[in-house]
Coordinates of C-alpha atoms in Angstrom, one line a residue:
X1 CA 111.1 136.5 108.7
X2 CA 113.2 134.9 106.0
X3 CA 111.7 137.0 103.3
X4 CA 112.4 140.2 105.0
X5 CA 115.9 139.3 105.7
X6 CA 116.6 138.4 102.0
X7 CA 115.1 141.6 100.9
X8 CA 117.1 143.7 103.3
X9 CA 120.4 141.8 102.4
X10 CA 119.7 142.4 98.6
X11 CA 118.8 146.1 99.2
X12 CA 122.4 147.3 99.3
X13 CA 122.7 146.1 95.7
X14 CA 119.4 147.7 94.4
X15 CA 119.8 150.2 91.6
X16 CA 119.0 153.7 92.5
X17 CA 115.9 154.4 90.4
X18 CA 115.0 158.1 89.8
X19 CA 112.8 159.3 92.4
X20 CA 109.2 160.0 91.6
X21 CA 107.9 163.5 92.0
X22 CA 105.6 164.2 95.1
X23 CA 102.5 164.0 92.9
X24 CA 103.6 160.9 90.9
X25 CA 102.8 157.4 91.7
X26 CA 105.5 155.9 89.5
X27 CA 109.3 155.8 89.1
X28 CA 111.1 155.2 85.8
X29 CA 113.5 152.3 85.5
X30 CA 115.9 151.8 82.6
X31 CA 117.8 148.8 81.3
X32 CA 119.8 148.7 78.1
X33 CA 117.8 151.5 76.8
X34 CA 114.4 150.0 77.7
X35 CA 112.6 152.4 79.9
X36 CA 109.5 151.6 81.9
X37 CA 107.4 153.3 84.6
X38 CA 106.8 151.1 87.7
X39 CA 105.1 152.0 91.0
X40 CA 107.1 154.0 93.5
X41 CA 108.3 151.9 96.3
X42 CA 109.1 148.8 94.2
X43 CA 112.8 147.9 94.9
X44 CA 115.0 147.5 91.7
X45 CA 117.8 144.8 91.8
X46 CA 120.7 144.4 89.6
X47 CA 121.2 140.8 89.2
X48 CA 124.7 141.4 87.7
X49 CA 125.9 142.9 90.8
X50 CA 124.1 140.5 93.1
X51 CA 123.7 137.2 91.4
X52 CA 122.6 135.4 94.5
X53 CA 119.4 137.6 94.8
X54 CA 116.3 135.5 94.8
X55 CA 114.1 136.4 92.0
X56 CA 110.7 136.0 93.6
X57 CA 107.2 136.7 92.2
X58 CA 105.4 136.9 95.5
X59 CA 106.4 140.5 96.2
X60 CA 106.6 143.8 94.3
X61 CA 110.0 144.2 92.7
X62 CA 111.9 144.8 89.5
X63 CA 114.9 142.5 88.7
X64 CA 117.3 143.5 85.9
X65 CA 119.6 140.8 84.3
X66 CA 119.6 137.1 84.3
X67 CA 118.7 135.3 87.5
X68 CA 121.8 133.7 89.1
X69 CA 122.3 129.9 89.0
X70 CA 122.9 129.8 92.6
X71 CA 120.3 132.3 94.0
X72 CA 119.6 132.2 97.8
X73 CA 115.9 131.7 98.2
X74 CA 113.5 130.6 101.0
X75 CA 112.6 126.9 100.6
X76 CA 109.0 127.3 99.8
X77 CA 107.4 130.3 98.3
X78 CA 103.8 130.0 96.8
X79 CA 101.7 132.8 95.2
X80 CA 102.2 135.6 92.8
X81 CA 101.8 139.4 92.7
X82 CA 102.8 142.1 90.3
X83 CA 106.6 141.9 89.7
X84 CA 109.0 142.4 86.7
X85 CA 112.0 140.7 85.4
X86 CA 114.0 142.2 82.5
X87 CA 116.7 140.1 81.0
X88 CA 119.1 140.4 77.9
X89 CA 117.5 138.9 74.9
X90 CA 120.3 136.3 74.4
X91 CA 118.6 133.0 74.3
X92 CA 119.9 131.8 77.6
X93 CA 117.6 130.6 80.4
X94 CA 114.1 131.9 79.9
X95 CA 115.3 134.7 77.6
X96 CA 114.2 133.3 74.2
X97 CA 111.2 134.1 72.2
X98 CA 108.5 131.4 71.8
X99 CA 104.7 131.3 71.2
X100 CA 104.2 132.6 74.9
X101 CA 106.1 135.8 74.2
X102 CA 104.7 139.1 72.6
X103 CA 107.0 140.8 70.2
X104 CA 107.3 144.6 70.1
X105 CA 107.7 145.9 66.5
X106 CA 111.2 147.0 65.4
X107 CA 112.0 150.5 66.3
X108 CA 109.6 150.5 69.3
X109 CA 109.0 149.2 72.8
X110 CA 105.3 148.8 72.2
X111 CA 103.4 146.2 74.2
X112 CA 102.1 143.4 72.0
X113 CA 100.2 140.6 73.6
X114 CA 101.3 137.0 73.0
X115 CA 99.1 134.6 71.3
X116 CA 99.1 132.5 74.5
X117 CA 100.6 133.2 77.8
X118 CA 101.9 131.1 80.7
X119 CA 99.4 131.2 83.6
X120 CA 100.2 134.0 85.9
X121 CA 102.6 135.9 83.7
X122 CA 103.1 138.0 80.6
X123 CA 106.3 138.0 78.5
X124 CA 107.3 140.7 76.0
X125 CA 110.4 140.8 73.8
X126 CA 111.8 144.2 72.8
X127 CA 114.4 143.5 70.0
X128 CA 115.3 147.1 69.5
X129 CA 116.6 147.2 73.0
X130 CA 117.8 143.6 73.1
X131 CA 115.7 142.6 76.1
X132 CA 112.9 140.5 77.2
X133 CA 110.5 141.3 80.0
X134 CA 108.5 138.8 82.2
X135 CA 105.8 140.4 84.2
X136 CA 104.1 138.2 86.9
X137 CA 100.7 139.0 88.4
X138 CA 98.3 137.7 91.0
X139 CA 94.9 139.6 90.6
X140 CA 96.6 142.6 88.8
X141 CA 96.9 141.3 85.2
X142 CA 95.7 144.7 83.9
X143 CA 98.3 146.5 86.2
X144 CA 101.2 144.8 84.7
X145 CA 99.8 145.3 81.2
X146 CA 99.7 148.9 82.0
X147 CA 103.4 148.9 83.1
X148 CA 104.4 147.2 79.9
X149 CA 102.4 149.8 77.9
X150 CA 104.6 152.5 79.3
X151 CA 107.7 151.0 77.7
X152 CA 109.8 153.2 75.5
X153 CA 113.3 153.1 73.9
X154 CA 116.0 155.5 75.0
X155 CA 118.8 156.8 73.0
X156 CA 121.1 154.1 74.5
X157 CA 118.9 151.2 73.1
X158 CA 120.8 148.8 71.0
X159 CA 119.1 146.3 68.8
X160 CA 119.7 142.6 69.4
X161 CA 118.8 139.4 67.5
X162 CA 115.7 137.4 68.4
X163 CA 116.6 134.0 69.6
X164 CA 113.6 131.7 69.1
X165 CA 112.9 128.7 71.4
X166 CA 110.8 125.8 70.3
X167 CA 108.9 123.8 72.8
X168 CA 108.8 120.2 71.2
X169 CA 106.5 117.6 72.5
X170 CA 109.5 115.6 73.8
X171 CA 113.0 116.7 72.9
X172 CA 114.9 113.9 71.2
X173 CA 117.8 114.2 73.6
X174 CA 115.5 113.6 76.5
X175 CA 114.0 110.4 75.6
X176 CA 116.5 108.6 77.7
X177 CA 115.0 110.2 80.9
X178 CA 112.9 107.7 82.8
X179 CA 109.5 108.3 84.2
X180 CA 109.8 110.4 87.4
X181 CA 110.2 110.0 90.3
X182 CA 110.2 106.3 89.5
X183 CA 110.8 103.7 92.3
X184 CA 112.5 105.1 95.2
X185 CA 112.4 104.7 99.0
X186 CA 114.4 107.3 101.1
X187 CA 115.0 111.0 101.7
X188 CA 114.5 113.9 99.4
X189 CA 114.3 117.7 99.4
X190 CA 112.8 120.6 97.7
X191 CA 114.2 124.1 97.1
X192 CA 112.2 127.0 95.8
X193 CA 114.6 127.4 92.8
X194 CA 116.2 124.3 91.3
X195 CA 119.8 124.1 92.4
X196 CA 122.5 124.3 89.7
X197 CA 124.1 121.2 88.6
X198 CA 127.2 122.0 90.5
X199 CA 125.2 122.5 93.6
X200 CA 123.5 119.2 92.9
X201 CA 126.9 117.5 92.5
X202 CA 128.1 118.9 95.8
X203 CA 125.0 117.5 97.5
X204 CA 125.9 114.0 96.3
X205 CA 127.5 113.9 99.8
X206 CA 124.1 114.4 101.4
X207 CA 121.6 111.6 102.4
X208 CA 119.1 112.8 99.8
X209 CA 118.6 111.3 96.4
X210 CA 115.3 112.9 95.4
X211 CA 114.6 116.5 94.6
X212 CA 111.4 118.3 94.1
X213 CA 111.3 121.0 91.4
X214 CA 108.6 123.6 90.7
X215 CA 108.0 123.2 86.9
X216 CA 105.2 125.9 86.5
X217 CA 101.9 127.3 87.5
X218 CA 100.2 130.6 88.2
X219 CA 101.2 130.6 91.9
X220 CA 104.9 129.5 91.4
X221 CA 106.9 132.0 93.5
X222 CA 110.5 131.7 92.3
X223 CA 112.3 132.1 88.9
X224 CA 113.8 128.9 87.5
X225 CA 116.9 129.7 85.6
X226 CA 118.4 126.3 86.0
X227 CA 115.3 124.1 85.2
X228 CA 115.9 122.9 81.5
X229 CA 115.9 119.6 79.7
X230 CA 119.6 119.6 80.1
X231 CA 119.3 120.0 83.8
X232 CA 116.8 117.1 84.0
X233 CA 119.0 114.9 81.9
X234 CA 122.0 115.6 84.0
X235 CA 120.6 115.1 87.5
X236 CA 118.6 112.0 86.6
X237 CA 121.6 110.7 84.9
X238 CA 123.5 111.2 88.2
X239 CA 120.9 109.1 89.9
X240 CA 118.6 111.7 91.3
X241 CA 114.9 111.1 91.4
X242 CA 112.8 114.2 90.3
X243 CA 109.5 115.2 91.9
X244 CA 107.9 117.6 89.3
X245 CA 105.6 120.0 91.2
X246 CA 103.1 122.4 89.6
X247 CA 101.9 125.3 91.8
X248 CA 98.6 126.3 90.3
X249 CA 95.4 127.8 91.6
X250 CA 94.9 127.6 95.3
X251 CA 91.9 126.9 97.5
X252 CA 88.9 129.3 97.2
X253 CA 89.0 130.3 100.9
X254 CA 92.6 131.5 100.7
X255 CA 94.0 134.9 99.9
X256 CA 96.2 133.9 96.9
X257 CA 95.8 135.8 93.8
X258 CA 94.9 132.8 91.7
X259 CA 92.2 130.6 93.2
X260 CA 89.9 127.6 92.4
X261 CA 86.2 128.4 91.9
X262 CA 83.6 127.2 94.5
X263 CA 81.4 126.2 91.5
X264 CA 82.0 122.4 91.0
X265 CA 81.9 122.5 87.2
X266 CA 84.2 125.4 87.0
X267 CA 86.6 124.0 89.4
X268 CA 86.9 120.8 87.4
X269 CA 87.4 122.8 84.3
X270 CA 90.2 124.7 86.0
X271 CA 91.9 121.4 87.0
X272 CA 91.7 120.2 83.4
X273 CA 93.2 123.5 82.1
X274 CA 96.0 123.4 84.6
X275 CA 96.8 119.8 84.0
X276 CA 97.2 120.6 80.3
X277 CA 99.5 123.4 81.2
X278 CA 101.5 121.2 83.5
X279 CA 102.1 118.5 80.8
X280 CA 103.3 121.3 78.5
X281 CA 105.7 122.4 81.1
X282 CA 106.8 118.9 81.9
X283 CA 107.4 118.1 78.3
X284 CA 109.3 121.3 77.6
X285 CA 111.9 120.2 80.1
X286 CA 112.1 116.6 79.0
X287 CA 109.9 115.0 81.8
X288 CA 108.4 112.0 80.0
X289 CA 104.9 110.5 80.0
X290 CA 104.1 108.2 82.8
X291 CA 105.8 110.5 85.2
X292 CA 103.9 111.7 88.3
X293 CA 103.2 115.4 88.3
X294 CA 102.3 116.8 91.8
X295 CA 99.8 119.6 92.2
X296 CA 100.9 121.9 95.0
X297 CA 97.6 122.8 96.9
X298 CA 98.5 124.7 99.9
X299 CA 96.7 124.3 103.3
X300 CA 93.1 125.8 103.7
X301 CA 90.3 125.9 106.0
X302 CA 88.5 122.6 105.3
X303 CA 85.8 123.4 107.8
X304 CA 84.2 125.5 105.0
X305 CA 82.3 123.0 102.7
X306 CA 82.3 125.2 99.8
X307 CA 86.1 125.5 100.0
X308 CA 86.7 121.7 100.1
X309 CA 84.1 121.2 97.4
X310 CA 86.0 123.4 95.0
X311 CA 89.4 121.8 95.9
X312 CA 88.1 118.3 95.4
X313 CA 86.5 119.0 92.0
X314 CA 89.6 120.8 90.9
X315 CA 91.8 117.9 91.8
X316 CA 89.5 115.4 90.2
X317 CA 89.6 117.3 87.0
X318 CA 93.4 117.6 87.3
X319 CA 93.9 113.9 87.8
X320 CA 91.4 112.8 85.0
X321 CA 93.2 115.1 82.5
X322 CA 96.7 113.9 83.5
X323 CA 95.6 110.5 83.0
X324 CA 94.2 111.4 79.5
X325 CA 97.5 113.0 78.6
X326 CA 99.5 109.9 79.7
X327 CA 100.8 111.2 83.0
X328 CA 100.2 110.1 86.6
X329 CA 98.7 112.4 89.2
X330 CA 100.0 113.4 92.5
X331 CA 98.8 116.0 95.0
X332 CA 100.8 117.9 97.6
X333 CA 98.9 119.5 100.5
X334 CA 98.7 119.9 104.2
X335 CA 97.9 116.6 105.9
X336 CA 95.2 118.3 107.8
X337 CA 93.4 119.9 104.9
X338 CA 93.8 118.8 101.3
X339 CA 95.1 115.3 102.1
X340 CA 92.5 114.8 104.7
X341 CA 89.7 115.8 102.3
X342 CA 91.1 113.3 99.7
X343 CA 91.2 110.6 102.3
X344 CA 87.6 111.3 103.2
X345 CA 86.6 110.4 99.6
X346 CA 88.8 107.3 99.1
X347 CA 85.9 104.8 99.3
X348 CA 83.0 107.0 98.0
X349 CA 83.7 106.8 94.3
X350 CA 82.7 110.5 93.9
X351 CA 86.0 111.8 92.6
X352 CA 88.9 110.6 90.7
X353 CA 91.7 110.4 93.1
X354 CA 95.4 111.0 92.7
X355 CA 97.9 108.2 92.2
X356 CA 100.2 109.5 94.8
X357 CA 99.8 111.8 97.9
X358 CA 102.4 114.2 99.2
X359 CA 101.5 115.4 102.8
X360 CA 103.0 118.1 104.8
X361 CA 103.1 117.3 108.4
X362 CA 106.2 118.8 110.1
X363 CA 106.7 116.2 112.8
X364 CA 110.3 115.5 112.1
X365 CA 109.5 111.8 111.4
X366 CA 111.3 110.6 108.2
X367 CA 108.6 108.0 107.3
X368 CA 105.3 107.9 105.3
X369 CA 103.0 107.3 108.3
X370 CA 100.2 110.0 108.0
X371 CA 98.8 109.3 111.4
X372 CA 95.0 109.9 111.7
X373 CA 94.9 112.1 108.7
X374 CA 95.1 109.1 106.3
X375 CA 94.3 105.4 107.2
X376 CA 97.2 103.1 106.6
X377 CA 95.3 101.2 103.9
X378 CA 95.0 104.2 101.7
X379 CA 97.7 105.0 99.1
X380 CA 99.5 102.1 100.6
X381 CA 101.1 100.7 97.4
X382 CA 104.3 102.8 97.4
X383 CA 102.2 106.0 96.9
X384 CA 103.3 108.4 99.5
X385 CA 105.7 111.2 100.2
X386 CA 106.0 112.9 103.6
X387 CA 107.3 116.5 103.9
X388 CA 108.4 116.1 107.5
X389 CA 110.3 119.4 108.0
X390 CA 110.5 122.7 106.3
X391 CA 112.4 126.0 105.9
X392 CA 115.7 124.5 107.1
X393 CA 119.2 125.3 105.8
X394 CA 121.7 122.5 105.2
X395 CA 125.3 122.4 104.0
X396 CA 126.7 119.5 102.0
X397 CA 129.9 119.5 100.0
X398 CA 130.4 123.1 101.1
X399 CA 127.1 124.3 99.5
X400 CA 124.2 125.6 101.7
X401 CA 120.7 125.4 100.4
X402 CA 117.4 126.2 102.2
X403 CA 115.1 123.3 101.8
X404 CA 112.0 121.3 103.0
X405 CA 112.8 117.7 103.9
X406 CA 110.9 114.8 102.5
X407 CA 110.7 111.0 102.9
X408 CA 109.5 109.0 99.8
X409 CA 108.0 105.6 99.4
X410 CA 107.0 105.5 95.6
X411 CA 107.2 103.5 92.6
X412 CA 106.0 104.0 89.0
X413 CA 102.6 102.6 89.7
X414 CA 100.2 102.3 92.7
X415 CA 96.6 101.4 92.8
X416 CA 93.8 103.8 93.6
X417 CA 90.0 103.1 93.6
X418 CA 88.6 103.1 90.1
X419 CA 86.8 106.3 89.0
X420 CA 83.0 105.9 89.5
X421 CA 80.9 105.1 86.5
X422 CA 78.6 107.9 85.7
X423 CA 75.1 107.6 84.4
X424 CA 73.7 110.7 82.7
X425 CA 70.0 111.6 83.4
X426 CA 67.8 114.5 82.6
X427 CA 66.1 116.4 85.5
X428 CA 63.0 118.3 84.7
X429 CA 63.3 120.8 87.5
X430 CA 65.8 122.0 90.2
X431 CA 65.9 119.0 92.6
X432 CA 66.5 119.0 96.3
X433 CA 69.3 116.6 97.5
X434 CA 69.8 115.0 100.8
X435 CA 72.7 113.3 102.7
X436 CA 70.8 110.0 102.8
X437 CA 67.7 108.4 101.2
X438 CA 66.0 108.7 104.6
X439 CA 66.9 112.3 105.5
X440 CA 64.4 115.2 105.3
X441 CA 66.9 117.9 105.7
X442 CA 68.0 119.3 102.3
X443 CA 71.7 119.6 101.9
X444 CA 71.9 121.1 98.4
X445 CA 70.4 121.4 94.8
X446 CA 70.8 119.6 91.7
X447 CA 70.0 122.0 88.8
X448 CA 67.6 121.2 86.1
X449 CA 69.2 119.8 83.0
X450 CA 71.5 116.9 82.3
X451 CA 73.3 115.6 85.3
X452 CA 75.2 112.4 86.2
X453 CA 74.5 110.0 89.0
X454 CA 76.5 107.0 90.3
X455 CA 74.1 104.4 91.6
X456 CA 70.6 103.8 93.3
X457 CA 69.4 103.2 96.8
X458 CA 65.8 102.3 98.0
X459 CA 64.6 105.0 100.3
X460 CA 61.7 107.1 101.5
X461 CA 58.7 108.2 99.4
X462 CA 58.3 111.8 98.7
X463 CA 55.2 113.9 98.0
X464 CA 51.7 112.5 98.2
X465 CA 50.2 109.3 96.8
X466 CA 50.5 110.6 93.2
X467 CA 54.0 111.9 93.4
X468 CA 56.4 109.5 95.0
X469 CA 59.1 106.9 94.3
X470 CA 61.3 104.7 96.3
X471 CA 64.5 105.1 94.3
X472 CA 67.3 107.6 95.4
X473 CA 70.2 108.3 93.1
X474 CA 73.8 109.2 94.5
X475 CA 75.2 112.3 92.9
X476 CA 77.3 115.3 93.2
X477 CA 74.9 118.3 93.3
X478 CA 75.5 121.7 91.8
X479 CA 75.0 123.3 95.2
X480 CA 76.2 121.5 98.3
X481 CA 78.7 118.7 99.2
X482 CA 79.4 115.6 97.0
X483 CA 77.8 112.2 97.5
X484 CA 74.3 113.3 98.1
X485 CA 71.0 111.8 97.0
X486 CA 68.2 113.0 94.7
X487 CA 64.9 111.3 94.3
X488 CA 64.3 109.6 91.0
X489 CA 61.0 111.5 90.9
X490 CA 62.8 114.3 89.3
X491 CA 63.9 112.2 86.3
X492 CA 61.9 113.4 83.3
X493 CA 62.2 110.4 81.1
X494 CA 60.9 107.5 83.2
X495 CA 58.2 106.8 85.7
X496 CA 58.4 107.4 89.4
X497 CA 59.6 104.0 90.4
X498 CA 62.2 103.7 87.4
X499 CA 65.8 104.5 87.9
X500 CA 67.4 104.5 84.3
X501 CA 69.9 106.8 82.5
X502 CA 69.0 108.6 79.3
X503 CA 69.8 105.5 77.3
X504 CA 67.3 103.3 79.2
X505 CA 70.1 101.6 81.1
X506 CA 69.2 100.6 84.6
X507 CA 71.4 102.4 87.2
X508 CA 73.0 99.8 89.4
X509 CA 72.6 99.4 93.1
X510 CA 75.0 101.3 95.3

């Protein structure tokens, strides 16, 4: 496919790494006097000789030098595995030291972990060789740490300065950038790596006026040498609308290296953490508050209840935290999986829903009609983006880029159902839950402890004459699908026929 063709095309410019011995599983790679041992079989690419090589983190490889500003990448790469990028430590692009970068002591190439690291990667600056290494990983964090621990200095190592990069909350020069994507109806596109400003200028001849950019996330597949606050300021100043996209943890039932938990509480916590990281990445490149940040949740098998449950809880936490941080929430996913699952919860009140949906449905229709996947009345207030074609190459102004095509109907606002009010109650024992107040087939379990419920419904009695009640409470159980019902019999603080929260407030009717 496309990925293989790119790899073969770049292979002619790969550096000839020393061959590993027959008994060794590693080969040594050297760049500017910085030596590392990497697994045999990893291709090594010299970016100075082939600047259009796509620096991609979804396959094992070593890239030496700065990523080119006009790299040739497939349109949509998602997922990370173990790979390595070693650049000159000169402060350009990503080659600057900040709090996410470990710093090898002078006179050494020793691995020193950073205080904090971006999700899915490890960064190490080696001043005595004048280089900075970025190691991506999927499930192999320990493996790339081991590679970095093999680092040593050669006799040709030359010390360089340590350019520091600060990541302000919002850079002063970026305050003129409006909230993104703002109000826009028309065509847009995404490319795996943000095009250079010269490429964007050439594409002024295209029908597109919106561009999707991948701002971060542990599953972002391409390097982003162009994506800076200056780039954001320039392209928005030239009239482009930006769709900031965060490629984070993927559905539990996929094979990606970073996945959402099937445990609802853990999944929500992941959504919160990744929303915080997305805000940090957005602020670092000058995308202001009130912008929409879109989580990229690739397609998954939504016939597996635990998979959908994890995704819905993750996205609920994602949306709640973005709102808490002053940003709006969007979700990109397949129309038939993630978007369909969200639409199924539109009227339930069980989850905090995103402000915008961005659905992948390659039917070549440049509109925002989601067909049977999403009723027309849902997200109907200029809140939709349709990815209607993908992995196509187009040329405008003499510049060819591999893209996905989108049609947008968005504005700065948009209405969604309000988040449900939660009432906290104590349950004295693990409680069976059911799909309805009249059902006798258990669908899950609400664990003992403090839990939240939404509302009450009159239903069947349980137990015998001494242990019964008629109130059933709508809740999201710890085990099983959302929007199930638990008998108020299991509330420890009140009598069988009471339905009150821990403060004594009567839980409203559904």
